[in-house]
GROMACS .gro file of C-alpha atoms in nm:
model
  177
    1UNK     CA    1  -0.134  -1.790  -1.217
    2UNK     CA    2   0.014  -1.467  -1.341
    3UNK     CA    3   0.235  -1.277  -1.054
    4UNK     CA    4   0.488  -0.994  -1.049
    5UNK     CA    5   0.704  -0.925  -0.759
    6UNK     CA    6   0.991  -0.718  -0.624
    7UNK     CA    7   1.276  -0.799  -0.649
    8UNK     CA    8   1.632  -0.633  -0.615
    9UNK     CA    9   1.743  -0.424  -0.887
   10UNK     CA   10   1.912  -0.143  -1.012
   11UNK     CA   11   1.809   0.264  -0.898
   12UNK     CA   12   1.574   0.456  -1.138
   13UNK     CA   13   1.365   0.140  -1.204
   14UNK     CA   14   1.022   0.075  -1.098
   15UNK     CA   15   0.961  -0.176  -0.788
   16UNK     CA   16   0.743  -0.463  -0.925
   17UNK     CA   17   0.423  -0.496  -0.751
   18UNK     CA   18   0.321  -0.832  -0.498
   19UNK     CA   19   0.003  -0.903  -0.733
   20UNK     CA   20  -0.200  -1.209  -0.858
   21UNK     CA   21  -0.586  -1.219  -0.941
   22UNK     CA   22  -0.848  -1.242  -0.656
   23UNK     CA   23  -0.623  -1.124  -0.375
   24UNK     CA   24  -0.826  -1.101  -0.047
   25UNK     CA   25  -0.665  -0.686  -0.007
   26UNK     CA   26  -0.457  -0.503  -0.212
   27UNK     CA   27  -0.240  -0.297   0.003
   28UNK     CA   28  -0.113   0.063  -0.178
   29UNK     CA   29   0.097   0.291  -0.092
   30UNK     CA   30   0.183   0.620  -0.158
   31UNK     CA   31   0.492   0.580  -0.412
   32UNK     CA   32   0.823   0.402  -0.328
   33UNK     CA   33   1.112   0.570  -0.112
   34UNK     CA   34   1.473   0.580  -0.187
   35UNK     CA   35   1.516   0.287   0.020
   36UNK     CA   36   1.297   0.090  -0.117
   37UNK     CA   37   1.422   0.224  -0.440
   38UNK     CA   38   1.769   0.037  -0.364
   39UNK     CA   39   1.632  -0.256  -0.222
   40UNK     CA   40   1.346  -0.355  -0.454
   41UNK     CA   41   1.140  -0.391  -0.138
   42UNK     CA   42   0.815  -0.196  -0.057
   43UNK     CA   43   0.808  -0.045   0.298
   44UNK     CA   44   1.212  -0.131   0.314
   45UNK     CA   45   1.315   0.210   0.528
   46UNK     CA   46   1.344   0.061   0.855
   47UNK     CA   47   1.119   0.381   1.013
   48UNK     CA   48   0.845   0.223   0.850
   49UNK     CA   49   0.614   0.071   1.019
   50UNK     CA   50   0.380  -0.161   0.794
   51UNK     CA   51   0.551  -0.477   0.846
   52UNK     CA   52   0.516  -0.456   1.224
   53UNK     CA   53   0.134  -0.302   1.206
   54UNK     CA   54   0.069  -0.591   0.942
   55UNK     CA   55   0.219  -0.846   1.193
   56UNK     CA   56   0.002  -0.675   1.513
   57UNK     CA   57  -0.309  -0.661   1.309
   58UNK     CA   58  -0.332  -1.032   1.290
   59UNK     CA   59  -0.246  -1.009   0.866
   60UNK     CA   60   0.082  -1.221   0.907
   61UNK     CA   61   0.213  -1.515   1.111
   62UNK     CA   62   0.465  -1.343   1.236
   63UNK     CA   63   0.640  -0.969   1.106
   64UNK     CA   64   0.823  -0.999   0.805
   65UNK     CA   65   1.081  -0.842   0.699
   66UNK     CA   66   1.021  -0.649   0.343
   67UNK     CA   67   1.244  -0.883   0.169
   68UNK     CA   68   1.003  -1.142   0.242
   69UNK     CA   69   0.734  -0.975   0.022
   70UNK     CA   70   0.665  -1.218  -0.205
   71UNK     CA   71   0.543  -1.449   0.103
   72UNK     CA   72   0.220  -1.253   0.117
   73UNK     CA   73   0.045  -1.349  -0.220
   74UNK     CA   74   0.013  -1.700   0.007
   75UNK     CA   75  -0.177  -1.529   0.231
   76UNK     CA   76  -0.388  -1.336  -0.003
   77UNK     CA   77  -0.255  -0.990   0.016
   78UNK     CA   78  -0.041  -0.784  -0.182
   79UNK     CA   79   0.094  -0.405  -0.239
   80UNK     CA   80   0.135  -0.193  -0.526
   81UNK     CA   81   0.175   0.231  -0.529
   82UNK     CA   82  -0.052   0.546  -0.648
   83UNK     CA   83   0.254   0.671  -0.833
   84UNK     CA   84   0.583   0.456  -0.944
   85UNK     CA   85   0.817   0.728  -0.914
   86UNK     CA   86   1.074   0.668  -0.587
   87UNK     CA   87   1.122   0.984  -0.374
   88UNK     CA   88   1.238   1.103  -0.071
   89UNK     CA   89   0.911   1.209   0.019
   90UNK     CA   90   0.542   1.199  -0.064
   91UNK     CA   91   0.523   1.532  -0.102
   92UNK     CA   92   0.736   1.588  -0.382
   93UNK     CA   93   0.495   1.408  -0.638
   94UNK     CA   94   0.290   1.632  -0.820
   95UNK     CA   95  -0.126   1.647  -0.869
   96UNK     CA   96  -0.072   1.557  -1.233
   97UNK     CA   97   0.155   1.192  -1.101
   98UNK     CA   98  -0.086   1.125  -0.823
   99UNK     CA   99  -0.403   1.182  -1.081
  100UNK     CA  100  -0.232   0.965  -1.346
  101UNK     CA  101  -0.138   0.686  -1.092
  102UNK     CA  102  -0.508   0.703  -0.945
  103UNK     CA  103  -0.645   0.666  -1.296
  104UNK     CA  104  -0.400   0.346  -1.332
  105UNK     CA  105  -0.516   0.208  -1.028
  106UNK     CA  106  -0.856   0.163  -1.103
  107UNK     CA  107  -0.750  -0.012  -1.391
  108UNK     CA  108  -0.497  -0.244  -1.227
  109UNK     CA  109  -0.804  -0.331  -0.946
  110UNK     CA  110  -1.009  -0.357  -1.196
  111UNK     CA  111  -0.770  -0.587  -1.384
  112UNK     CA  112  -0.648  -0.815  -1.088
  113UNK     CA  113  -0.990  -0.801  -0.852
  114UNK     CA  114  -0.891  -0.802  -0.511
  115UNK     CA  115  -1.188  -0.816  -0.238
  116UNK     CA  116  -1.088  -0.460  -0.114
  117UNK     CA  117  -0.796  -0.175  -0.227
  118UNK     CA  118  -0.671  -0.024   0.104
  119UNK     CA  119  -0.476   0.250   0.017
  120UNK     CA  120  -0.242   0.386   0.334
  121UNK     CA  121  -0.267   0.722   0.336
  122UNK     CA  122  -0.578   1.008   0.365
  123UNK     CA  123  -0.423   1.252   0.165
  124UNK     CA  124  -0.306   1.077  -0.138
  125UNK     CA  125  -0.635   0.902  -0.191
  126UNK     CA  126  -0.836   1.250  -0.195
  127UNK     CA  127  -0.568   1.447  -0.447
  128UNK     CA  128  -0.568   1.083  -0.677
  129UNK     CA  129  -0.961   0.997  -0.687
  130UNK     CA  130  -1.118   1.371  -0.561
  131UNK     CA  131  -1.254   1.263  -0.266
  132UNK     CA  132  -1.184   1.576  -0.040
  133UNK     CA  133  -1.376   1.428   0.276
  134UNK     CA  134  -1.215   1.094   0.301
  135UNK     CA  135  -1.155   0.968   0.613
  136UNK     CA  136  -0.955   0.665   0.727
  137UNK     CA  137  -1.172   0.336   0.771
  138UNK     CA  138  -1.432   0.165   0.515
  139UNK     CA  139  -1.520   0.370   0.241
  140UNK     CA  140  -1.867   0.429   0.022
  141UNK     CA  141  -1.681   0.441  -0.334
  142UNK     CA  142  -1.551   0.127  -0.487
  143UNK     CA  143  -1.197   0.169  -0.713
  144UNK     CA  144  -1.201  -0.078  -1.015
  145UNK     CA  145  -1.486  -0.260  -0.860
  146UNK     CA  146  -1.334  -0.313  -0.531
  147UNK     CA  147  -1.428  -0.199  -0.202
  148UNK     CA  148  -1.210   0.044  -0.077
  149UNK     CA  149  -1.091   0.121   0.256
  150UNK     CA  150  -0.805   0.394   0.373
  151UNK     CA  151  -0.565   0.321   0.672
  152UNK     CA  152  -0.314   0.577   0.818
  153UNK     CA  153   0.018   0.661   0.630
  154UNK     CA  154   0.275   0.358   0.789
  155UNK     CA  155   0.551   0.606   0.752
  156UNK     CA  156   0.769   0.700   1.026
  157UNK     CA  157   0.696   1.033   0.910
  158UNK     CA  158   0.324   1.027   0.995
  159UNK     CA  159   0.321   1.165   1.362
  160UNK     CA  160  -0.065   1.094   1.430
  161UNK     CA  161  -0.049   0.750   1.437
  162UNK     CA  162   0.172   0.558   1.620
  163UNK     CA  163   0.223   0.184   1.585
  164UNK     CA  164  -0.057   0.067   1.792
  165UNK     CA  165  -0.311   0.301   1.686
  166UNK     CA  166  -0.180   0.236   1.310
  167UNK     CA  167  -0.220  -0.174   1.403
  168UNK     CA  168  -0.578  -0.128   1.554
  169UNK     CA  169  -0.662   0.055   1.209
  170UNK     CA  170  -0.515  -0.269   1.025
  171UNK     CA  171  -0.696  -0.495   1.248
  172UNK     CA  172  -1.010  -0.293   1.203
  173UNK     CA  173  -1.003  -0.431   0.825
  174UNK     CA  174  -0.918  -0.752   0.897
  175UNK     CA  175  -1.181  -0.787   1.133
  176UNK     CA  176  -1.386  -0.625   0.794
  177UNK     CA  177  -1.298  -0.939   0.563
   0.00000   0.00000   0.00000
């Protein structure tokens, strides 16, 4: 079966997704940051806080570390981004990326057809597929023929949610599957 993954590498170069076909979810985040950027690694900057909600939520054996990525396509999930470009911040990708990486999104679900896209973070979903009322939980659209549903930002930047609010949001779409 087909699969990309991350793997080390040098700056200025796209991380690889964690994808095969008929994953159970499709984890995406916002865009890579400069840590991950180094690394290779999704989630790598150690503020983050989606290997330890993943781990909480009942998703994973145990918490792994984002070097371990790859180990999740065994258990049927796997991440990509809304936008490839690394930064030190979300907010410093423009309408026009976060449009462009919606529009390839749909086409990568559609492509690889996991059971459901959950996309961490409110805010990017609305600006990349117009949804201005989105809230976090199940939603009624479907993105390249998958159900969709939004969790909370993992950053360590999001204040609103802290671990275990952000692990009783995972758990809420595990408990979904």
């Amino acid at each position: 079966m087909p699969r990309t993954v991350g793997a080390p590498r040098r700056l200025g170069h796209v991380i690889a997704d964690v994808i095969k076909p008929g994953l159970d979810v499709l984890f995406c985040g916002i865009n890579p940051g400069l840590v991950s950027e180094a690394t290779g690694h999704h989630f790598a900057r150690p503020g983050n806080r989606f290997w330890p909600a993943l781990h909480l939520s009942g998703f994973t054996p145990r918490q792994f570390a984002p070097g371990e990525q790859e180990q999740l396509l065994e258990l049927g999930l796997g991440i990509t981004n809304v936008a490839a470009r690394p930064s030190a911040r979300a907010d410093e990708l423009t309408i026009d990326e976060l449009l462009q990486g919606g529009a390839e999104l749909a086409e990568k679900v559609e492509r690889y057809s996991p059971g459901v896209l959950a996309v961490l973070g409110v805010t990017v979903y609305r600006a990349a597929f117009g949804r201005k009322k989105a809230q976090v939980g199940p939603q009624v659209e479907t993105v390249g023929g998958a159900r969709v549903w939004l969790l909370p930002n993992p950053s360590g930047l999001n204040a609103h949610y802290q671990l275990p609010a952000l692990a009783e949001e995972f758990a809420k779409l595990k408990a979904s599957l």
